[in-house]
Every structure is written in structure tokens, then in C-alpha cells.
Short mmCIF file of C-alpha atoms in Angstrom, two decimals:
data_model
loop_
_atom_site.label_atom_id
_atom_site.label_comp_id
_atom_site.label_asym_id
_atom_site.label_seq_id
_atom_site.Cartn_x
_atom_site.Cartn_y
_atom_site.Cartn_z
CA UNK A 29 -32.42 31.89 -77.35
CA UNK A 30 -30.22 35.05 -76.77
CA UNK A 31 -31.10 38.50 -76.65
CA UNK A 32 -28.93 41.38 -77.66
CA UNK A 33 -29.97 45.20 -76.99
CA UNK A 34 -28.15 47.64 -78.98
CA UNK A 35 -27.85 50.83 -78.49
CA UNK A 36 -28.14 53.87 -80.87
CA UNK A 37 -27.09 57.67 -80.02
CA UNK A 38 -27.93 60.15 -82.94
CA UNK A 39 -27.11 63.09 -80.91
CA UNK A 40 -30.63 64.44 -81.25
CA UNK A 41 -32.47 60.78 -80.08
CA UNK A 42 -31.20 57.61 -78.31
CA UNK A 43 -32.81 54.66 -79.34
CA UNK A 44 -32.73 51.20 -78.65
CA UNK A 45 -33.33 48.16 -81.11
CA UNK A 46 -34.38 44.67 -79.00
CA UNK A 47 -33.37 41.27 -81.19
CA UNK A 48 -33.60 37.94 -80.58
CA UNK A 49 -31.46 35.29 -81.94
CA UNK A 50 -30.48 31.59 -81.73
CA UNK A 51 -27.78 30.80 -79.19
CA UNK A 52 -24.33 30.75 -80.16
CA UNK A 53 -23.17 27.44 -80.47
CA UNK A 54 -19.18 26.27 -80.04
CA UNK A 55 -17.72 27.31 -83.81
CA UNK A 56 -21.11 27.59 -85.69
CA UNK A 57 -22.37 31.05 -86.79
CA UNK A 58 -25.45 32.65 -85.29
CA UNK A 59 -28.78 32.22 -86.75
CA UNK A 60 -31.76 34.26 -86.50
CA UNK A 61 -34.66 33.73 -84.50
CA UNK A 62 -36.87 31.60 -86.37
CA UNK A 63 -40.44 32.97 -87.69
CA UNK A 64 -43.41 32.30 -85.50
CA UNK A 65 -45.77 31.25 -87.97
CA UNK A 66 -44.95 27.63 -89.65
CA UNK A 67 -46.50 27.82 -92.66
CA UNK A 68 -47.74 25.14 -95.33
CA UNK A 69 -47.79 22.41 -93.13
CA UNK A 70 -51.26 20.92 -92.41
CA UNK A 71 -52.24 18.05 -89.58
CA UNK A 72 -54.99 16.53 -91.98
CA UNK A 73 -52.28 14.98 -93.50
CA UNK A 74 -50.49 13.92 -91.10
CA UNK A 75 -51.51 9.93 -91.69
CA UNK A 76 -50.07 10.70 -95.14
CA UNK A 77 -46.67 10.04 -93.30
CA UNK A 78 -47.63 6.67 -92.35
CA UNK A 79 -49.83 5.18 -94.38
CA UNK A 80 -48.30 4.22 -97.38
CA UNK A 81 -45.25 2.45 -94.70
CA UNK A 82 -48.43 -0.06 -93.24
CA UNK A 83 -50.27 -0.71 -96.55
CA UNK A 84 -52.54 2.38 -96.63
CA UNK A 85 -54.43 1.15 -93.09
CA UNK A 86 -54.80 3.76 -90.38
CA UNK A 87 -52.97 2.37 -87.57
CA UNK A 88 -52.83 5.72 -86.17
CA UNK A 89 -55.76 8.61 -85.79
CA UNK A 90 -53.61 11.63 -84.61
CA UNK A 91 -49.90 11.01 -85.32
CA UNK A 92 -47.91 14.65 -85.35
CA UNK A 93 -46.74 15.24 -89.39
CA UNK A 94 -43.71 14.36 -89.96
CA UNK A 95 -42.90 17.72 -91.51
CA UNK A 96 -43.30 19.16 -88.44
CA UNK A 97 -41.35 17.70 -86.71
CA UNK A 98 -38.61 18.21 -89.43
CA UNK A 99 -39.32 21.18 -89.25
CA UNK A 100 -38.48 21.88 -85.58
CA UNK A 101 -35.35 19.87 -85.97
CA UNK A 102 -33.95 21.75 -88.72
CA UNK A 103 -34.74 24.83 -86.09
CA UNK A 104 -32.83 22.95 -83.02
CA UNK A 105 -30.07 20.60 -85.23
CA UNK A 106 -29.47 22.29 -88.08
CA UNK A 107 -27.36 20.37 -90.60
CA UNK A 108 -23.95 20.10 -89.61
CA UNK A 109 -24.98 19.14 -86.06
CA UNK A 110 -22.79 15.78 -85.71
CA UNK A 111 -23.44 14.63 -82.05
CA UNK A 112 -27.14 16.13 -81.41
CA UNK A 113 -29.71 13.67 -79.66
CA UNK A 114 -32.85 14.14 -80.04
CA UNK A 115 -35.51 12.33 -77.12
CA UNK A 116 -39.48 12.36 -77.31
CA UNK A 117 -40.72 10.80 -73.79
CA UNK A 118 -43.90 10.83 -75.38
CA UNK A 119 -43.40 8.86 -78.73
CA UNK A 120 -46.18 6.97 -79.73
CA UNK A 121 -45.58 5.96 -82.94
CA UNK A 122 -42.27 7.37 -83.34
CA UNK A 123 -43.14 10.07 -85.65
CA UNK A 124 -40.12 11.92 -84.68
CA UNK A 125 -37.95 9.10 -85.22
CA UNK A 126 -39.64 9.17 -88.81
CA UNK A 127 -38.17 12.83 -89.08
CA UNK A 128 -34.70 11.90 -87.76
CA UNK A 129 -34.43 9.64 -90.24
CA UNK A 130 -35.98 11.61 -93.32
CA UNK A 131 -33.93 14.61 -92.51
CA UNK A 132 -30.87 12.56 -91.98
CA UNK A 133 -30.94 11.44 -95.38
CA UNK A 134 -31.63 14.54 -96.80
CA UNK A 135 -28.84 16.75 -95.66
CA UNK A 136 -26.35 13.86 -94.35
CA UNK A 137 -26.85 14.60 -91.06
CA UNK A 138 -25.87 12.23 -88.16
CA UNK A 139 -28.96 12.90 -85.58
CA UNK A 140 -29.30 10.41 -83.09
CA UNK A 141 -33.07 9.70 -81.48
CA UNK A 142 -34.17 8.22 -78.11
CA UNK A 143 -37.95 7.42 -78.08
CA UNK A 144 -40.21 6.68 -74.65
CA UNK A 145 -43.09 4.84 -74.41
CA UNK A 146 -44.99 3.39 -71.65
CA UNK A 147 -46.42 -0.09 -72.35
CA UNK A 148 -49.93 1.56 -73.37
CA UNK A 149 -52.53 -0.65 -74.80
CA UNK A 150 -53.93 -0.15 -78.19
CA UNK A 151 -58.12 -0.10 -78.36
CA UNK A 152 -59.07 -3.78 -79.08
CA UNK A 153 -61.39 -2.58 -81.37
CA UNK A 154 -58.53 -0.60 -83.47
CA UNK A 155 -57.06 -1.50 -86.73
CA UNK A 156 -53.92 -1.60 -85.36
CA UNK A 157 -54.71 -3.82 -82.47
CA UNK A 158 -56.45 -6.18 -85.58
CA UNK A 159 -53.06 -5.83 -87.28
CA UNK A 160 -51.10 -7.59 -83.88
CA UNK A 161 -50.48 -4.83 -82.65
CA UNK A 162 -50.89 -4.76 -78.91
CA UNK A 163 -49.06 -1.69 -77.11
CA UNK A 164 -48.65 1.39 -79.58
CA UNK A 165 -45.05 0.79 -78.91
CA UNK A 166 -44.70 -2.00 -81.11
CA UNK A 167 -46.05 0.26 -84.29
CA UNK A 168 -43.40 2.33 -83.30
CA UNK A 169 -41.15 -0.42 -83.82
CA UNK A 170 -42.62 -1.29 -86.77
CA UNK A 171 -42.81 2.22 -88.34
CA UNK A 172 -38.46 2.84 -87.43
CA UNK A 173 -38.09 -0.92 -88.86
CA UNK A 174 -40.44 0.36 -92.48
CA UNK A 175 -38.71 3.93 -92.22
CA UNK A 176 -35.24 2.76 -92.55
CA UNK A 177 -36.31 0.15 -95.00
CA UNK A 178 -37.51 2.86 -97.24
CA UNK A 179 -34.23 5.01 -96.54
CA UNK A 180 -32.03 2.26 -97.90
CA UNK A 181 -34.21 1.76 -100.67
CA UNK A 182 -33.99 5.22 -102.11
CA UNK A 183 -30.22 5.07 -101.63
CA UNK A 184 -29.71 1.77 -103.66
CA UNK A 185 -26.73 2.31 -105.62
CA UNK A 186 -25.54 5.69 -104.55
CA UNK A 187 -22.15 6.23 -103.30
CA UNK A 188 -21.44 8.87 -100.97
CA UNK A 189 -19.22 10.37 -103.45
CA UNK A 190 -21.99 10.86 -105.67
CA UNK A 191 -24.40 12.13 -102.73
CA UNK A 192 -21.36 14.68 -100.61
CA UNK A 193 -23.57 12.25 -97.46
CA UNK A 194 -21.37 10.11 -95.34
CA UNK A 195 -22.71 6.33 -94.48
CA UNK A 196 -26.02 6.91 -92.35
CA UNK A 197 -26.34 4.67 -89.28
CA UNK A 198 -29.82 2.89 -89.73
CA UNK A 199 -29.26 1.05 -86.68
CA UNK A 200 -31.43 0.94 -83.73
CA UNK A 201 -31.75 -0.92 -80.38
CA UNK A 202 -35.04 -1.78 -78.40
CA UNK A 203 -35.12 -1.99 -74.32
CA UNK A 204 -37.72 -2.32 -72.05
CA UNK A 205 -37.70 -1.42 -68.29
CA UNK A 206 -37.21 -4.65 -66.64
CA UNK A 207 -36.42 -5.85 -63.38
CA UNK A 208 -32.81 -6.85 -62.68
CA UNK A 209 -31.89 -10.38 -63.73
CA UNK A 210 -30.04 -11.34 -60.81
CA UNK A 211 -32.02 -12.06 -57.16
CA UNK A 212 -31.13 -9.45 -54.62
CA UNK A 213 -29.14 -10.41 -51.51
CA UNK A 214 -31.30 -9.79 -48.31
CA UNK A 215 -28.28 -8.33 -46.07
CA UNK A 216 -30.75 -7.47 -43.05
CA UNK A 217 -30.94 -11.62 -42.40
CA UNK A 218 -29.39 -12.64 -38.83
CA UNK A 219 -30.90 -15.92 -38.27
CA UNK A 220 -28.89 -18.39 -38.98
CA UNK A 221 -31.29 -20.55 -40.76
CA UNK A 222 -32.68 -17.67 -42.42
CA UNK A 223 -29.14 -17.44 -43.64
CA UNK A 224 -28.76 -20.79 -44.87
CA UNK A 225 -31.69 -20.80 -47.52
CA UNK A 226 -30.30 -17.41 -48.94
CA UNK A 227 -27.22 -18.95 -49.46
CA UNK A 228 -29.01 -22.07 -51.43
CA UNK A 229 -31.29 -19.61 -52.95
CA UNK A 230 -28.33 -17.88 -54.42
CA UNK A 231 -26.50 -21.02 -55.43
CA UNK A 232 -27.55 -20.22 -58.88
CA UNK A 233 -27.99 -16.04 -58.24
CA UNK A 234 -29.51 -15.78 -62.09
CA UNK A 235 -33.06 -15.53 -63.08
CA UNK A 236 -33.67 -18.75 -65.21
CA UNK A 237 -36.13 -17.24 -67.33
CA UNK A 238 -33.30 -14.19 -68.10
CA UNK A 239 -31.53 -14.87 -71.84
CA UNK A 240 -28.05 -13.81 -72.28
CA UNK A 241 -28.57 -10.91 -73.90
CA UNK A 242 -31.03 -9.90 -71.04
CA UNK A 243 -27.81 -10.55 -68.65
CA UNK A 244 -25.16 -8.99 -71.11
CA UNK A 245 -26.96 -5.32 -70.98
CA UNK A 246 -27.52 -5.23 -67.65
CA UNK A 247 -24.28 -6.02 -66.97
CA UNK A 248 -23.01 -3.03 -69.11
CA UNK A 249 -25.09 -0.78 -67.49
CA UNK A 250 -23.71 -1.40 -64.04
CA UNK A 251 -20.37 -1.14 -65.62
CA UNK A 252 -20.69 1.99 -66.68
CA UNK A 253 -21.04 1.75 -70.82
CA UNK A 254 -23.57 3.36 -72.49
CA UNK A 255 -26.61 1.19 -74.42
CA UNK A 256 -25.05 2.01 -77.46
CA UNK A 257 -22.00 0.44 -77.18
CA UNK A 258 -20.54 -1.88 -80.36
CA UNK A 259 -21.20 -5.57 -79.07
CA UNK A 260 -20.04 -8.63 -80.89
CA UNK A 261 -20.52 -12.78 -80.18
CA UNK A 262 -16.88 -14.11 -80.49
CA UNK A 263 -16.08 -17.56 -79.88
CA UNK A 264 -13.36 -18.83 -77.13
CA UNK A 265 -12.83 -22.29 -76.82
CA UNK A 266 -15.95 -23.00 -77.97
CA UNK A 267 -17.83 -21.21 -75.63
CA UNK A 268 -20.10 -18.04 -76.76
CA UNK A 269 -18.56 -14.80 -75.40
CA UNK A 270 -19.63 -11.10 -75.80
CA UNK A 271 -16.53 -8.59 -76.81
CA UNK A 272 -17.79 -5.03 -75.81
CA UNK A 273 -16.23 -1.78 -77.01
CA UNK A 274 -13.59 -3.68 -79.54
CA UNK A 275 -12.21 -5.89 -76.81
CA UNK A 276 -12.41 -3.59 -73.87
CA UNK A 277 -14.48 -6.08 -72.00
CA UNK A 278 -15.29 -9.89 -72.59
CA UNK A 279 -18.51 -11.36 -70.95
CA UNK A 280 -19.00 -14.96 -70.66
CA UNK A 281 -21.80 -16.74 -68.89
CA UNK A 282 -20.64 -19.08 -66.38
CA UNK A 283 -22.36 -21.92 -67.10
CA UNK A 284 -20.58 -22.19 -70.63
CA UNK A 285 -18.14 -23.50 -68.67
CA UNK A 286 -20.00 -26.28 -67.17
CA UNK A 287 -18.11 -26.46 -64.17
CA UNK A 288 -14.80 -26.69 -65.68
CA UNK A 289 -12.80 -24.68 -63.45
CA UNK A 290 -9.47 -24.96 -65.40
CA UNK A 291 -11.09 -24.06 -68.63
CA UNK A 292 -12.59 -20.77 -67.17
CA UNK A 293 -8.92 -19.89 -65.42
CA UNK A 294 -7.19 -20.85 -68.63
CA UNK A 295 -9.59 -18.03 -70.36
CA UNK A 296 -9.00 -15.59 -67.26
CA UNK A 297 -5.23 -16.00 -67.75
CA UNK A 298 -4.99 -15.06 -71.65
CA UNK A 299 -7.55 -12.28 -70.86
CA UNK A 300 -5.23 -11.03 -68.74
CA UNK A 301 -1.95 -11.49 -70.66
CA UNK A 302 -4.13 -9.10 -73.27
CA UNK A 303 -4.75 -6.99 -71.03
CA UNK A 304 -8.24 -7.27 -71.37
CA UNK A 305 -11.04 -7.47 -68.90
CA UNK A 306 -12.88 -10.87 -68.33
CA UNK A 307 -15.89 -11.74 -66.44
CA UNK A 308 -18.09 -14.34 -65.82
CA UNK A 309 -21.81 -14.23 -64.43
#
């Protein structure tokens, strides 16, 4: 919020009027302060939301309403707002995802979310844990998954010429915190036979039970792109590789090499005369 002060001289009284409005934002207009009473939206229906998406059960005692929520973005991202974020550390089961995507829809906006959750357990004795689902994370999952469903349902034959709505992106991405896939290099050693086992521990320096997409991310991170970077499997040779950011980078796990030396310095080389980055873990 801003505040402005203004300031009034009638030559008999001075007076000064206090108002509050939305902060100015880079080309947009300024809106008034929103009204402090949210009216007509009710939290006994707030399983309303989710229901009907899991077959009518109650998954869920207390999820926020959805038109809440929606409500509260339309105060923060108004439509129009092409690059907002919006992050709940606390998401549960991704009610405000819900909203992201129902308000999306409805005004063509291109909100992106980021939802938390810590591995919490659901009640054994809860429908939802009955229904398989064991951390309240994975009816999050779920719910996003059934949300976006829904979305392209109701758009089914609509073109965006038809709507004035661009494409939506109904695509998300699920990560867990993790430890790192690769076995850390004790640099404090100075016995030499100490040494000598890190060096045969390291022999193969990846965690066996780590897949390759497990590898792939981390290795993005610690490059420096962002999780939501465009990935896709390309073929070389044969061999599976991962092309991220339209070519910018090529991963390749080692081993799809199987110890062919001059295969893997072949694929360097034409990397190279591409002018494209090539690694190999």
C-alpha cells in the first residue's frame, strides 16, 4: 500500500484528507484500496471446492475456499499481471493452486504458483489416508492433477479467438527436498590409506539408487537454471541425452557410453562445433 495526504486551504480552514491506495505498479493505473469486509464468501463451504474433484469424499476437513483465495489474488494480481508468482509455504491441499488455476481461466491470466509442503502424515484413520493417500501432499498432487483436468475440459473446443484468452500453461512439476545424488569428497583426509578408499569409493561418484532425472535436475540447479526450464530427451548416437533451454545445454549420463571413450569425444567434438555445451556425469 501507499498513502497520499492532500492538502486543502479554503482560506477560512485548512484541512487534510488521508487515503490509502494500492501501490503503483510499472505502467498499470492505480487502484483503490480494497474494502475490508469480504463479503458473500462462507468457510462452510469450503469442501464444496473439492469434493466433487475426489468423488464427493471429504479428503479434507478445513481446506481455505477457493473463492477466497481468488479473491485475494484478484486484490494482489489483478488481470493483466503476466509474470506474477504466487507461493503458499503452507499448502496443504493446494487450495491456492485451485484458485490460480480457476482465475487463470477466467480472465486469461498467466499466474504462476509455487506450493510448500512438508512431508506431513495424513491420520490413518482419515478418508484420505483410506483413499492412498499418505502425506497431505500427495492430495495436493492429486487435486492440481483433477483441477487442470477440469480446466481443459470446460475449454474443449474453444479457440482463443473465440475466448480473447491466450493458451493457458496447465503444466506443473513436482520436487522433493532430497539429498544430493553424488557422494561428497572428504577433502580433510591426509592418510594415505584413508585416501586410497575415497578414491575407490568415488570410482563410480553416483548414487546407484539416483534415476536420471534425479541427476538431470540437480545438475541444473548447480548450473544455475531455474526448475522450470523447457527439458527434452533427444537421441545422439543412440544414447539418451537431455537438451535444456532449446539446446543451450546437453546432459548425457556417462555410462551411456559404456566406456567408449571415442564415442563420448566424437559427441564432445560436434557439441562443440555447435557451439553448444556438453557434459557428462
Amino acid at each position: 500500500m501507499c498513502c497520499l495526504t492532500e492538502y486543502i486551504d479554503t482560506g477560512n480552514e485548512v484541512t487534510y484528507n488521508y487515503k490509502q491506495y494500492l501501490r503503483d505498479e510499472e505502467g498499470a493505473e492505480r487502484g483503490e484500496k480494497p474494502f475490508s469486509i469480504i463479503d458473500g464468501i462462507y468457510t462452510q463451504h469450503k469442501t464444496d471446492d473439492i469434493r466433487p474433484l475426489f468423488e464427493d469424499y471429504v479428503l479434507v476437513q478445513f481446506p481455505k475456499p477457493v473463492s477466497l483465495i481468488k479473491e485475494m489474488l484478484e486484490i494482489a494480481s489483478p488481470s493483466g499481471s503476466e509474470d506474477d508468482i504466487i507461493i503458499d509455504f503452507f499448502s496443504g491441499s493446494c487450495t491456492t493452486a485451485h484458485a490460480v488455476l480457476d482465475l487463470n481461466n477466467e480472465d486469461g491470466g498467466d499466474r504462476k504458483f509455487i506450493m510448500v509442503q512438508l512431508p506431513e502424515p495424513c491420520d490413518e484413520k482419515s478418508e484420505a489416508y483410506k483413499a492412498a493417500y499418505k502425506p497431505i501432499a500427495d492430495i495436493g498432487k492429486e487435486r492440481i492433477r483433477r483441477v487442470i483436468s477440469k480446466v481443459k475440459k470446460e475449454r474443449e473446443g474453444e479457440l482463443d479467438l473465440d475466448t480473447g484468452k491466450k493458451k493457458q500453461d496447465l503444466g506443473f512439476r513436482v520436487f522433493k527436498l532430497a539429498p544430493s545424488n553424488f557422494k561428497t569428497w572428504q577433502g580433510d583426509q591426509t592418510d594415505p590409506e584413508r585416501i586410497r578408499e575415497q578414491l575407490e569409493f568415488h570410482i563410480n561418484h553416483r548414487d546407484p539408487q539416483a534415476t536420471s532425472e534425479d541427476i538431470l535436475y540437480e545438475l541444473l540447479l548447480k548450473a544455475g537454471f531455474p526448475l522450470t526450464t523447457a527439458v527434452e530427451t533427444i537421441d545422439i548416437s543412440g544414447k539418451t541425452a537431455y537438451s535444456v533451454a532449446d539446446g543451450a545445454l546437453i546432459i548425457c549420463l556417462d555410462a551411456a557410453f559404456h566406456e567408449n571413450d571415442q564415442l563420448k569425444t566424437n559427441a564432445v567434438q560436434i557439441m562443440e562445433s555447435a557451439e553448444v555445451q556438453f557434459r557428462t556425469v
